[in-house]
Every structure is written in structure tokens, then in C-alpha cells.
């Protein structure tokens, strides 16, 4: 009749009560410290350990630097659209967001669905089955979508929200490319990425005042040597750490079943909670270090798990952009300059400019302010504040790399790209994609990021509604008075031209 509670027990006592059966402990991603802890808790200190490398050479690791939620949505929709028909998983931090993003992708004509623990069991099972049998391409999910997910041909994993630990990130990323073929792992990182994990850490580690309230609640419910009911803690997020604190204080037995005291004012040792909170924040800092490193991301992961690092893996975004005479080596120099500017200005680096802007600068190699203003993400304000430094960095790199691809070739390719973007070929092209091409050109003309014109969600709504005048345009999601006045006539012209061409084709 005794009910075990493995979350709160030393698991070696469970093994003893079961007769010390032969035991094997398996984990996908664990540091040496975590492996020691697992062995200690299971009473397997003398067990044979078999440790394989965590390295997955077929996975490419990339971090996309973004801003607010609108820009994150734009990136995700653009990323998934370019990989239409491929299998992928998008991990997010909340149940509500799984539903919102699945609706966003589906609204753009992509095969997408959502998954989270709050769904009915039969619904979850059905959605997972459809994903595993290729009836759904993209799954938007919380970390509840994990066990049993062994689909070999997952081609990309996107972490829309940053996990609090590198173990969680790498384990979830490892669901890509299990067939050994190339796959992509992308983390969307913003200045606000750590806010969610920090909030969860604070929630799960109650302060001394909340521990006291929880203890007094238990004392009011049961007396000493009495069993603690399942509902004893109520809906208390800090339940696990509270139990550990009460056990450390010898107020609760090892099985977390019985109170050893009923003194509501008994001393409570909260140091175990404080130590664990500090440890969780250290783990979060390591996750942030991965997102912010300018070095090889694969090497960062290998070092974290206690393996020998590599100087350059050639398969992460930093390594791919760290060398080359065509201008790719300039990216690292520009990103380093951005870090220096951010430190001097006490700004977050992504608020100076994004990685995409650094790569655009390296591609364009502008010679003067006029050319600088043509670069994606460099508007008049950024040009005025940091233009001289950026132009100086470009000039210095070209001086240090006299054998680099001639700038004339780079400039010609850039002008060709701009010219083509201004005259997109509409044949067999959905209206949504035509609108994206128009937005790209308009954003470049104004020196602003694309999402400032319209988000992808708004473009999807425009493609669906096909407004014919300013009044109809005003009813479309994401089109307020300011954007209607600024971009309205231009987007209406694009829609009208598209419909005319479609009518002529038919």
C-alpha cells in the first residue's frame, strides 16, 4: 500500500526495497558531474560506465539574432517557408505560443500543427502519429514533445524560445538528422531570451517567506508522525524545493510522506534552495554563453560535456563566417567591433545591429556613407552613429587582404541582386511571396528591417484578404493607420498587379 514518490526520494532506497535488482541507467546528454550525481542517487558508485561522444557531425548549429516577437515570427515564417515540405520541430516555451505559431504557419499555407501537455491524450497521440507519418511537416511544441519522437528525417529544429540549460537545448536539437543526413539546429536569440528561464528559476525556488507559509500550511493539515496528503502543498510551484528544504531541516522524512514536527515556527534551512537557485542560474549563464559566443559553437558544446574541443568545425554559423577571401572573414571583425560598440554604449549587441547586418556589410564592403545606407539594417541613425567605425573596419580588412575577391565583383553581384529584387518574376509565384519581395525592396529603400514594413503574419493576411482599397486594407491584421498611410498605396499596387497578371494567365 505504500506509494513511492521518486521525485523526492533517494532512488537507492527504492532499489533496496525492490531487492537491489540489476540496474542500468541511461542518459542522452549529461555532464560528468551529472553522471556522478545519477550514480550516487542510484547507489551505483562502482558501476561500469560506458560514455560515448555527444558529437553529431551532421548537425549545423546556428543562432539567429532577433528583436521582438514580431521579428521572431517573421524569421520563423520565412525559415519554414524556404524549407516547405521538409520535416521540422519548433520548440517554444509556452502552450499558448504553440497554438499561435501553428496558426501562423498554417495561415501561410504550410503543413503545421501544435503539441503541448495541456491537450487531451488522444489528441496528442493523433497529432504525433500524423507527424511521424509525414502528414504534418512542422510540429510546434513545448518540451512535452520528446519521448517517443524518433523520426529519422527531421531536417531542422528551431528553438523559438531559449531553454534554461544547454543539456535541454542539445537533447532537443539531437532529434534532428537521426538518419545521418545533414540537418539544421537554429536558436532564435534576443535581448529578452533569458527573461523566461529566469522567471521559471525564481518561481521554482521560493524565498524563505514562502517556505514558511508552505510549512505552516502542512502543520495546519496534519500532526507529527502523520501522513502528508497529496494536496498538502496545494498549487505551489516551489513544491519540490520546499520538500528538499524541509528534509534538510529534519522536518520531513526521506520519503516526503511523514511530518517529523508540527511546530509552525520551526527553523527552516533554506540554504539548499539558495544553492540550487544559484546552480540553475549558472546553467543559464552557460546557455547564454553558447548563444553569444563568437567561437565555434560545436566546440563550445563539446567542452561543456567534457570532451575535447575543436578549433573550427566548419559546420556552425561562426565557423562558416570566420574565414575566406570573399569577405566572409570580415564578418567576425564586424561582429567584434559591434561588441566593442555595445560595451562602450552599454547596449545589447543586437540593439547595435544584427548578425544579418554584419554579413550584409561584409558582402557589400561599402566605401562611403551612400553605399553604407544601401546595406540591410543600416539606416540613417546607425550610419550617423557608427558609420565611420564600420567603414574604417571594412577599409582595414581590405588592406589586410589584398588577394580578396575584387570589390567590383562583390558590388556587381549586389547590384544584380537589388535589381532582380525590384523586378520579381511573378510566374507561378504565390501572392504571399510576391508581397515578401516587395517588402524586401521597400525595407532596403528606407533602411529599416523588413518587419518594420509588415510582419509575415500581416503579409499572409494581406495575401488572403486581397484588399482593393485603403478602407479594406485598414481591416487587415497588423495594418494600423500609420502603416496604411506609409505603405498602403504601394502594397495595393502590388496586389492589383498580381491579380491582373493572374487574370491574364488564365
CSV table of C-alpha atoms in Angstrom, one decimal, residues 63-453:
chain,number,residue,atom,x,y,z
A,63,UNK,CA,22.0,31.4,-33.8
A,64,UNK,CA,19.7,34.0,-35.3
A,65,UNK,CA,19.8,37.3,-33.5
A,66,UNK,CA,16.4,39.0,-33.4
A,67,UNK,CA,14.4,41.6,-31.7
A,68,UNK,CA,10.8,41.5,-30.5
A,69,UNK,CA,8.2,38.8,-31.0
A,70,UNK,CA,7.1,40.2,-34.4
A,71,UNK,CA,10.6,39.8,-35.8
A,72,UNK,CA,10.9,36.3,-34.4
A,73,UNK,CA,7.6,35.4,-36.1
A,74,UNK,CA,8.9,36.9,-39.4
A,75,UNK,CA,12.1,34.8,-39.2
A,76,UNK,CA,10.3,31.6,-38.4
A,77,UNK,CA,7.8,32.0,-41.2
A,78,UNK,CA,10.5,32.9,-43.7
A,79,UNK,CA,12.7,30.0,-42.5
A,80,UNK,CA,9.9,27.4,-42.6
A,81,UNK,CA,8.6,28.7,-46.0
A,82,UNK,CA,12.1,28.2,-47.5
A,83,UNK,CA,12.0,24.6,-46.2
A,84,UNK,CA,8.5,23.8,-47.3
A,85,UNK,CA,7.8,20.1,-47.4
A,86,UNK,CA,10.7,19.2,-45.0
A,87,UNK,CA,10.1,17.8,-41.6
A,88,UNK,CA,10.9,20.0,-38.6
A,89,UNK,CA,10.2,20.8,-34.9
A,90,UNK,CA,9.9,24.2,-33.4
A,91,UNK,CA,10.3,24.3,-29.6
A,92,UNK,CA,8.6,27.1,-27.7
A,93,UNK,CA,8.3,28.0,-24.0
A,94,UNK,CA,4.5,28.2,-23.6
A,95,UNK,CA,1.4,26.2,-24.6
A,96,UNK,CA,-0.3,29.3,-25.9
A,97,UNK,CA,2.6,30.1,-28.2
A,98,UNK,CA,2.5,26.6,-29.8
A,99,UNK,CA,-1.1,27.3,-30.9
A,100,UNK,CA,-0.3,30.9,-32.1
A,101,UNK,CA,2.7,29.8,-34.2
A,102,UNK,CA,1.0,26.8,-35.7
A,103,UNK,CA,-1.9,29.1,-36.8
A,104,UNK,CA,0.7,31.5,-38.2
A,105,UNK,CA,2.4,28.8,-40.3
A,106,UNK,CA,-0.8,27.1,-41.4
A,107,UNK,CA,-2.2,30.5,-42.4
A,108,UNK,CA,0.8,30.8,-44.8
A,109,UNK,CA,-0.1,27.5,-46.4
A,110,UNK,CA,2.4,25.4,-44.5
A,111,UNK,CA,1.6,22.0,-43.1
A,112,UNK,CA,1.9,22.7,-39.3
A,113,UNK,CA,0.3,21.6,-36.0
A,114,UNK,CA,0.8,22.2,-32.3
A,115,UNK,CA,1.5,19.9,-29.4
A,116,UNK,CA,1.6,20.5,-25.6
A,117,UNK,CA,0.8,18.7,-22.4
A,118,UNK,CA,-2.5,20.5,-21.9
A,119,UNK,CA,-4.1,18.8,-24.9
A,120,UNK,CA,-6.3,15.7,-24.5
A,121,UNK,CA,-4.2,12.5,-24.6
A,122,UNK,CA,-6.0,11.1,-27.7
A,123,UNK,CA,-5.4,14.4,-29.5
A,124,UNK,CA,-1.7,14.4,-28.6
A,125,UNK,CA,-1.4,10.9,-29.8
A,126,UNK,CA,-3.2,11.6,-33.1
A,127,UNK,CA,-1.0,14.7,-33.8
A,128,UNK,CA,2.2,12.8,-33.0
A,129,UNK,CA,1.1,9.9,-35.3
A,130,UNK,CA,0.4,12.4,-38.1
A,131,UNK,CA,3.8,14.0,-37.7
A,132,UNK,CA,5.6,10.6,-37.6
A,133,UNK,CA,3.8,9.5,-40.8
A,134,UNK,CA,4.6,12.7,-42.7
A,135,UNK,CA,1.0,14.0,-42.7
A,136,UNK,CA,2.3,17.1,-40.8
A,137,UNK,CA,5.6,18.7,-41.8
A,138,UNK,CA,6.2,21.1,-38.9
A,139,UNK,CA,5.4,20.5,-35.3
A,140,UNK,CA,5.2,23.5,-32.9
A,141,UNK,CA,5.7,22.1,-29.5
A,142,UNK,CA,6.7,22.5,-25.9
A,143,UNK,CA,9.3,20.2,-24.4
A,144,UNK,CA,6.5,17.8,-23.7
A,145,UNK,CA,7.1,16.6,-27.3
A,146,UNK,CA,10.0,14.4,-26.6
A,147,UNK,CA,9.6,10.8,-25.5
A,148,UNK,CA,8.8,8.5,-28.4
A,149,UNK,CA,9.9,11.1,-31.1
A,150,UNK,CA,12.3,9.1,-33.1
A,151,UNK,CA,11.6,10.4,-36.6
A,152,UNK,CA,14.8,9.8,-38.6
A,153,UNK,CA,14.3,12.5,-41.3
A,154,UNK,CA,13.7,15.6,-39.2
A,155,UNK,CA,15.7,18.2,-41.2
A,156,UNK,CA,15.5,21.1,-38.8
A,157,UNK,CA,15.0,22.0,-35.1
A,158,UNK,CA,14.2,25.6,-34.3
A,159,UNK,CA,14.2,26.8,-30.7
A,160,UNK,CA,11.9,29.8,-30.8
A,161,UNK,CA,12.4,30.3,-27.1
A,162,UNK,CA,15.8,29.6,-25.4
A,163,UNK,CA,15.9,26.7,-22.9
A,164,UNK,CA,17.4,27.4,-19.5
A,165,UNK,CA,20.1,24.7,-19.9
A,166,UNK,CA,22.5,23.6,-22.6
A,167,UNK,CA,21.6,19.9,-21.9
A,168,UNK,CA,17.9,20.6,-22.8
A,169,UNK,CA,18.9,22.5,-25.9
A,170,UNK,CA,21.3,19.9,-27.2
A,171,UNK,CA,19.0,17.0,-26.4
A,172,UNK,CA,16.1,18.6,-28.2
A,173,UNK,CA,18.3,19.6,-31.1
A,174,UNK,CA,19.5,16.0,-31.3
A,175,UNK,CA,16.1,14.9,-32.6
A,176,UNK,CA,17.2,16.3,-36.0
A,177,UNK,CA,19.1,14.2,-38.5
A,178,UNK,CA,18.9,10.8,-36.9
A,179,UNK,CA,19.3,9.3,-40.4
A,180,UNK,CA,22.8,10.7,-40.5
A,181,UNK,CA,21.9,13.2,-43.2
A,182,UNK,CA,22.6,16.9,-42.8
A,183,UNK,CA,20.2,18.8,-40.6
A,184,UNK,CA,19.9,22.3,-39.1
A,185,UNK,CA,19.6,23.4,-35.5
A,186,UNK,CA,18.7,27.0,-35.0
A,187,UNK,CA,18.3,29.1,-31.8
A,188,UNK,CA,16.5,32.4,-32.0
A,189,UNK,CA,18.2,34.7,-29.5
A,190,UNK,CA,17.0,38.1,-28.5
A,191,UNK,CA,17.9,40.6,-25.7
A,192,UNK,CA,14.9,39.1,-23.8
A,193,UNK,CA,15.7,35.4,-24.3
A,194,UNK,CA,16.8,34.9,-20.7
A,195,UNK,CA,13.7,36.5,-19.2
A,196,UNK,CA,11.6,33.4,-19.4
A,197,UNK,CA,14.2,31.0,-17.9
A,198,UNK,CA,15.0,33.5,-15.1
A,199,UNK,CA,11.3,33.7,-14.3
A,200,UNK,CA,11.0,29.9,-14.1
A,201,UNK,CA,14.0,29.7,-11.9
A,202,UNK,CA,12.6,32.3,-9.5
A,203,UNK,CA,9.2,30.6,-9.5
A,204,UNK,CA,10.6,27.1,-8.7
A,205,UNK,CA,12.9,28.4,-5.9
A,206,UNK,CA,10.7,30.1,-3.2
A,207,UNK,CA,12.2,32.6,-0.8
A,208,UNK,CA,12.2,31.9,3.0
A,209,UNK,CA,8.9,33.7,3.5
A,210,UNK,CA,7.1,31.4,1.1
A,211,UNK,CA,8.8,28.3,2.6
A,212,UNK,CA,7.4,29.4,6.0
A,213,UNK,CA,3.9,29.8,4.6
A,214,UNK,CA,4.1,26.3,3.0
A,215,UNK,CA,5.3,24.8,6.2
A,216,UNK,CA,2.6,26.3,8.3
A,217,UNK,CA,0.0,25.0,5.8
A,218,UNK,CA,1.4,21.5,6.3
A,219,UNK,CA,1.3,21.9,10.1
A,220,UNK,CA,-2.3,23.0,10.0
A,221,UNK,CA,-3.3,20.0,7.9
A,222,UNK,CA,-1.5,17.2,9.7
A,223,UNK,CA,0.2,16.5,13.0
A,224,UNK,CA,3.6,14.9,13.7
A,225,UNK,CA,4.0,11.3,12.6
A,226,UNK,CA,1.1,11.8,10.3
A,227,UNK,CA,1.0,11.1,6.5
A,228,UNK,CA,1.2,14.1,4.2
A,229,UNK,CA,-1.7,14.1,1.7
A,230,UNK,CA,-1.0,14.7,-2.0
A,231,UNK,CA,-2.8,18.0,-1.7
A,232,UNK,CA,-0.7,19.1,1.2
A,233,UNK,CA,1.2,21.7,-0.7
A,234,UNK,CA,-1.7,23.0,-2.8
A,235,UNK,CA,-0.8,24.6,-6.1
A,236,UNK,CA,2.6,25.6,-5.1
A,237,UNK,CA,5.2,26.0,-7.8
A,238,UNK,CA,8.1,25.7,-5.4
A,239,UNK,CA,6.9,22.3,-4.0
A,240,UNK,CA,10.0,20.3,-5.0
A,241,UNK,CA,12.5,22.7,-3.4
A,242,UNK,CA,10.3,23.2,-0.4
A,243,UNK,CA,10.3,19.5,0.3
A,244,UNK,CA,14.1,19.4,0.0
A,245,UNK,CA,14.4,22.3,2.4
A,246,UNK,CA,12.1,20.6,5.0
A,247,UNK,CA,14.0,17.4,4.7
A,248,UNK,CA,17.3,19.2,5.2
A,249,UNK,CA,15.8,20.8,8.3
A,250,UNK,CA,14.7,17.4,9.6
A,251,UNK,CA,11.0,18.4,9.5
A,252,UNK,CA,10.0,15.9,6.8
A,253,UNK,CA,11.1,12.2,6.4
A,254,UNK,CA,13.2,11.0,3.5
A,255,UNK,CA,10.2,9.6,1.6
A,256,UNK,CA,8.4,13.0,2.0
A,257,UNK,CA,5.4,11.1,3.4
A,258,UNK,CA,5.5,12.0,7.1
A,259,UNK,CA,6.0,15.2,9.1
A,260,UNK,CA,8.6,14.9,11.9
A,261,UNK,CA,7.4,18.0,13.6
A,262,UNK,CA,4.2,20.1,13.9
A,263,UNK,CA,5.9,23.3,15.1
A,264,UNK,CA,4.8,26.1,12.6
A,265,UNK,CA,7.7,28.2,13.8
A,266,UNK,CA,10.4,25.5,13.5
A,267,UNK,CA,13.7,26.5,12.0
A,268,UNK,CA,13.8,26.0,8.2
A,269,UNK,CA,17.2,25.7,6.5
A,270,UNK,CA,16.7,27.4,3.1
A,271,UNK,CA,20.3,27.1,2.1
A,272,UNK,CA,19.6,24.1,-0.1
A,273,UNK,CA,17.1,26.2,-2.1
A,274,UNK,CA,19.6,29.1,-2.4
A,275,UNK,CA,22.4,26.8,-3.6
A,276,UNK,CA,20.1,25.1,-6.2
A,277,UNK,CA,18.9,28.5,-7.4
A,278,UNK,CA,22.5,29.7,-7.8
A,279,UNK,CA,23.3,26.5,-9.7
A,280,UNK,CA,20.4,26.9,-12.1
A,281,UNK,CA,21.5,30.5,-12.8
A,282,UNK,CA,25.0,29.2,-13.6
A,283,UNK,CA,23.5,26.7,-16.0
A,284,UNK,CA,21.5,29.6,-17.7
A,285,UNK,CA,24.7,31.6,-18.0
A,286,UNK,CA,26.3,28.6,-19.8
A,287,UNK,CA,23.3,28.6,-22.2
A,288,UNK,CA,23.7,32.3,-22.8
A,289,UNK,CA,27.4,31.8,-23.4
A,290,UNK,CA,26.5,29.4,-26.2
A,291,UNK,CA,24.2,31.9,-27.8
A,292,UNK,CA,26.7,34.8,-27.5
A,293,UNK,CA,30.0,33.0,-28.3
A,294,UNK,CA,32.0,34.3,-31.3
A,295,UNK,CA,33.9,31.0,-31.5
A,296,UNK,CA,33.0,27.5,-32.7
A,297,UNK,CA,29.6,26.5,-31.4
A,298,UNK,CA,30.3,22.8,-31.7
A,299,UNK,CA,33.5,23.3,-29.7
A,300,UNK,CA,31.5,25.1,-27.0
A,301,UNK,CA,29.1,22.1,-26.7
A,302,UNK,CA,31.9,19.5,-26.7
A,303,UNK,CA,33.8,21.4,-23.9
A,304,UNK,CA,30.6,21.7,-21.9
A,305,UNK,CA,30.1,17.9,-21.9
A,306,UNK,CA,33.8,17.4,-21.0
A,307,UNK,CA,35.0,16.4,-24.5
A,308,UNK,CA,38.0,17.6,-26.5
A,309,UNK,CA,37.2,20.8,-28.4
A,310,UNK,CA,37.9,21.6,-32.0
A,311,UNK,CA,39.4,24.8,-33.3
A,312,UNK,CA,36.8,25.1,-36.1
A,313,UNK,CA,34.1,22.6,-37.0
A,314,UNK,CA,33.2,24.2,-40.3
A,315,UNK,CA,29.6,23.5,-39.7
A,316,UNK,CA,28.3,26.2,-37.4
A,317,UNK,CA,27.5,29.8,-38.4
A,318,UNK,CA,30.5,31.3,-36.6
A,319,UNK,CA,33.0,28.9,-38.3
A,320,UNK,CA,31.3,29.3,-41.7
A,321,UNK,CA,31.7,33.1,-41.4
A,322,UNK,CA,35.1,33.3,-39.8
A,323,UNK,CA,37.4,32.9,-42.8
A,324,UNK,CA,37.6,33.3,-46.5
A,325,UNK,CA,38.9,35.8,-49.0
A,326,UNK,CA,35.5,36.6,-50.4
A,327,UNK,CA,34.6,38.8,-47.4
A,328,UNK,CA,33.3,36.1,-45.0
A,329,UNK,CA,36.3,36.7,-42.7
A,330,UNK,CA,35.2,40.3,-42.4
A,331,UNK,CA,32.0,39.2,-40.6
A,332,UNK,CA,33.9,38.2,-37.5
A,333,UNK,CA,35.8,41.6,-37.5
A,334,UNK,CA,32.5,43.5,-37.7
A,335,UNK,CA,30.8,41.4,-35.0
A,336,UNK,CA,33.8,42.1,-32.8
A,337,UNK,CA,33.5,45.8,-33.5
A,338,UNK,CA,29.8,45.5,-32.6
A,339,UNK,CA,30.7,44.0,-29.2
A,340,UNK,CA,33.1,46.9,-28.5
A,341,UNK,CA,30.5,49.5,-29.5
A,342,UNK,CA,27.9,47.7,-27.3
A,343,UNK,CA,30.2,47.7,-24.3
A,344,UNK,CA,31.1,51.4,-24.7
A,345,UNK,CA,27.5,52.4,-25.2
A,346,UNK,CA,26.1,50.0,-22.6
A,347,UNK,CA,23.8,48.4,-25.1
A,348,UNK,CA,23.0,44.8,-26.0
A,349,UNK,CA,24.9,43.9,-29.2
A,350,UNK,CA,21.7,43.0,-31.1
A,351,UNK,CA,20.5,46.6,-30.4
A,352,UNK,CA,23.6,47.9,-32.3
A,353,UNK,CA,22.8,45.8,-35.3
A,354,UNK,CA,22.0,42.1,-36.1
A,355,UNK,CA,24.3,39.4,-37.3
A,356,UNK,CA,22.5,39.6,-40.7
A,357,UNK,CA,23.6,43.2,-40.9
A,358,UNK,CA,27.2,42.2,-40.2
A,359,UNK,CA,27.1,39.7,-43.0
A,360,UNK,CA,25.4,42.2,-45.4
A,361,UNK,CA,28.2,44.7,-44.6
A,362,UNK,CA,30.8,42.0,-45.4
A,363,UNK,CA,29.1,41.2,-48.6
A,364,UNK,CA,28.7,44.8,-49.7
A,365,UNK,CA,32.0,46.3,-48.4
A,366,UNK,CA,30.7,49.9,-48.6
A,367,UNK,CA,33.2,52.6,-49.5
A,368,UNK,CA,31.2,55.6,-48.3
A,369,UNK,CA,28.1,56.6,-46.4
A,370,UNK,CA,25.9,56.5,-49.5
A,371,UNK,CA,26.9,52.8,-50.1
A,372,UNK,CA,26.6,52.1,-46.3
A,373,UNK,CA,23.0,53.3,-46.4
A,374,UNK,CA,22.2,50.6,-49.0
A,375,UNK,CA,23.1,47.8,-46.6
A,376,UNK,CA,20.3,45.9,-45.0
A,377,UNK,CA,19.7,47.1,-41.4
A,378,UNK,CA,21.8,50.3,-41.7
A,379,UNK,CA,19.5,53.3,-41.6
A,380,UNK,CA,20.4,57.0,-41.2
A,381,UNK,CA,20.6,56.8,-37.4
A,382,UNK,CA,23.1,53.9,-37.4
A,383,UNK,CA,25.1,55.3,-40.2
A,384,UNK,CA,25.4,58.6,-38.3
A,385,UNK,CA,26.4,57.0,-35.0
A,386,UNK,CA,28.7,54.2,-36.2
A,387,UNK,CA,29.3,54.7,-39.9
A,388,UNK,CA,32.9,55.9,-39.6
A,389,UNK,CA,33.9,52.9,-37.5
A,390,UNK,CA,32.2,50.5,-39.8
A,391,UNK,CA,33.7,52.0,-42.9
A,392,UNK,CA,37.1,52.0,-41.2
A,393,UNK,CA,36.8,48.3,-40.4
A,394,UNK,CA,35.9,47.5,-44.0
A,395,UNK,CA,38.9,49.5,-45.3
A,396,UNK,CA,41.3,48.0,-42.8
A,397,UNK,CA,40.2,44.4,-43.8
A,398,UNK,CA,40.6,45.1,-47.5
A,399,UNK,CA,44.1,46.5,-46.8
A,400,UNK,CA,45.0,43.3,-44.8
A,401,UNK,CA,43.5,41.1,-47.5
A,402,UNK,CA,44.9,42.3,-50.8
A,403,UNK,CA,44.2,39.0,-52.5
A,404,UNK,CA,40.5,39.1,-51.6
A,405,UNK,CA,37.9,38.9,-54.3
A,406,UNK,CA,37.8,42.3,-56.1
A,407,UNK,CA,35.2,44.6,-54.6
A,408,UNK,CA,33.9,45.3,-58.1
A,409,UNK,CA,32.7,41.7,-58.4
A,410,UNK,CA,31.0,42.0,-55.0
A,411,UNK,CA,29.4,45.3,-55.9
A,412,UNK,CA,28.2,43.9,-59.2
A,413,UNK,CA,26.7,40.9,-57.6
A,414,UNK,CA,25.0,43.1,-55.0
A,415,UNK,CA,23.6,45.5,-57.7
A,416,UNK,CA,22.3,42.5,-59.7
A,417,UNK,CA,20.6,41.1,-56.6
A,418,UNK,CA,19.0,44.5,-55.9
A,419,UNK,CA,17.9,44.9,-59.5
A,420,UNK,CA,16.3,41.4,-59.5
A,421,UNK,CA,14.5,42.1,-56.2
A,422,UNK,CA,12.9,45.2,-57.7
A,423,UNK,CA,11.6,43.2,-60.6
A,424,UNK,CA,10.5,39.8,-59.2
A,425,UNK,CA,9.3,37.2,-61.6
A,426,UNK,CA,5.7,36.6,-60.7
A,427,UNK,CA,5.2,33.4,-62.8
A,428,UNK,CA,3.9,30.6,-60.5
A,429,UNK,CA,4.7,32.7,-57.5
A,430,UNK,CA,2.1,32.9,-54.7
A,431,UNK,CA,0.9,36.4,-53.7
A,432,UNK,CA,2.5,35.9,-50.3
A,433,UNK,CA,6.0,35.5,-51.8
A,434,UNK,CA,5.4,38.5,-54.2
A,435,UNK,CA,4.5,40.6,-51.2
A,436,UNK,CA,7.7,39.5,-49.4
A,437,UNK,CA,9.8,40.5,-52.4
A,438,UNK,CA,8.1,43.9,-52.4
A,439,UNK,CA,8.6,44.3,-48.7
A,440,UNK,CA,12.3,43.4,-49.0
A,441,UNK,CA,12.8,46.1,-51.6
A,442,UNK,CA,10.8,48.7,-49.7
A,443,UNK,CA,12.7,48.0,-46.5
A,444,UNK,CA,16.0,48.3,-48.3
A,445,UNK,CA,14.9,51.7,-49.7
A,446,UNK,CA,14.0,53.0,-46.3
A,447,UNK,CA,17.0,51.4,-44.5
A,448,UNK,CA,14.8,49.5,-42.0
A,449,UNK,CA,14.4,45.9,-41.1
A,450,UNK,CA,11.6,44.1,-43.1
A,451,UNK,CA,9.3,43.6,-40.1
A,452,UNK,CA,9.1,47.4,-39.7
A,453,UNK,CA,7.2,47.5,-43.1
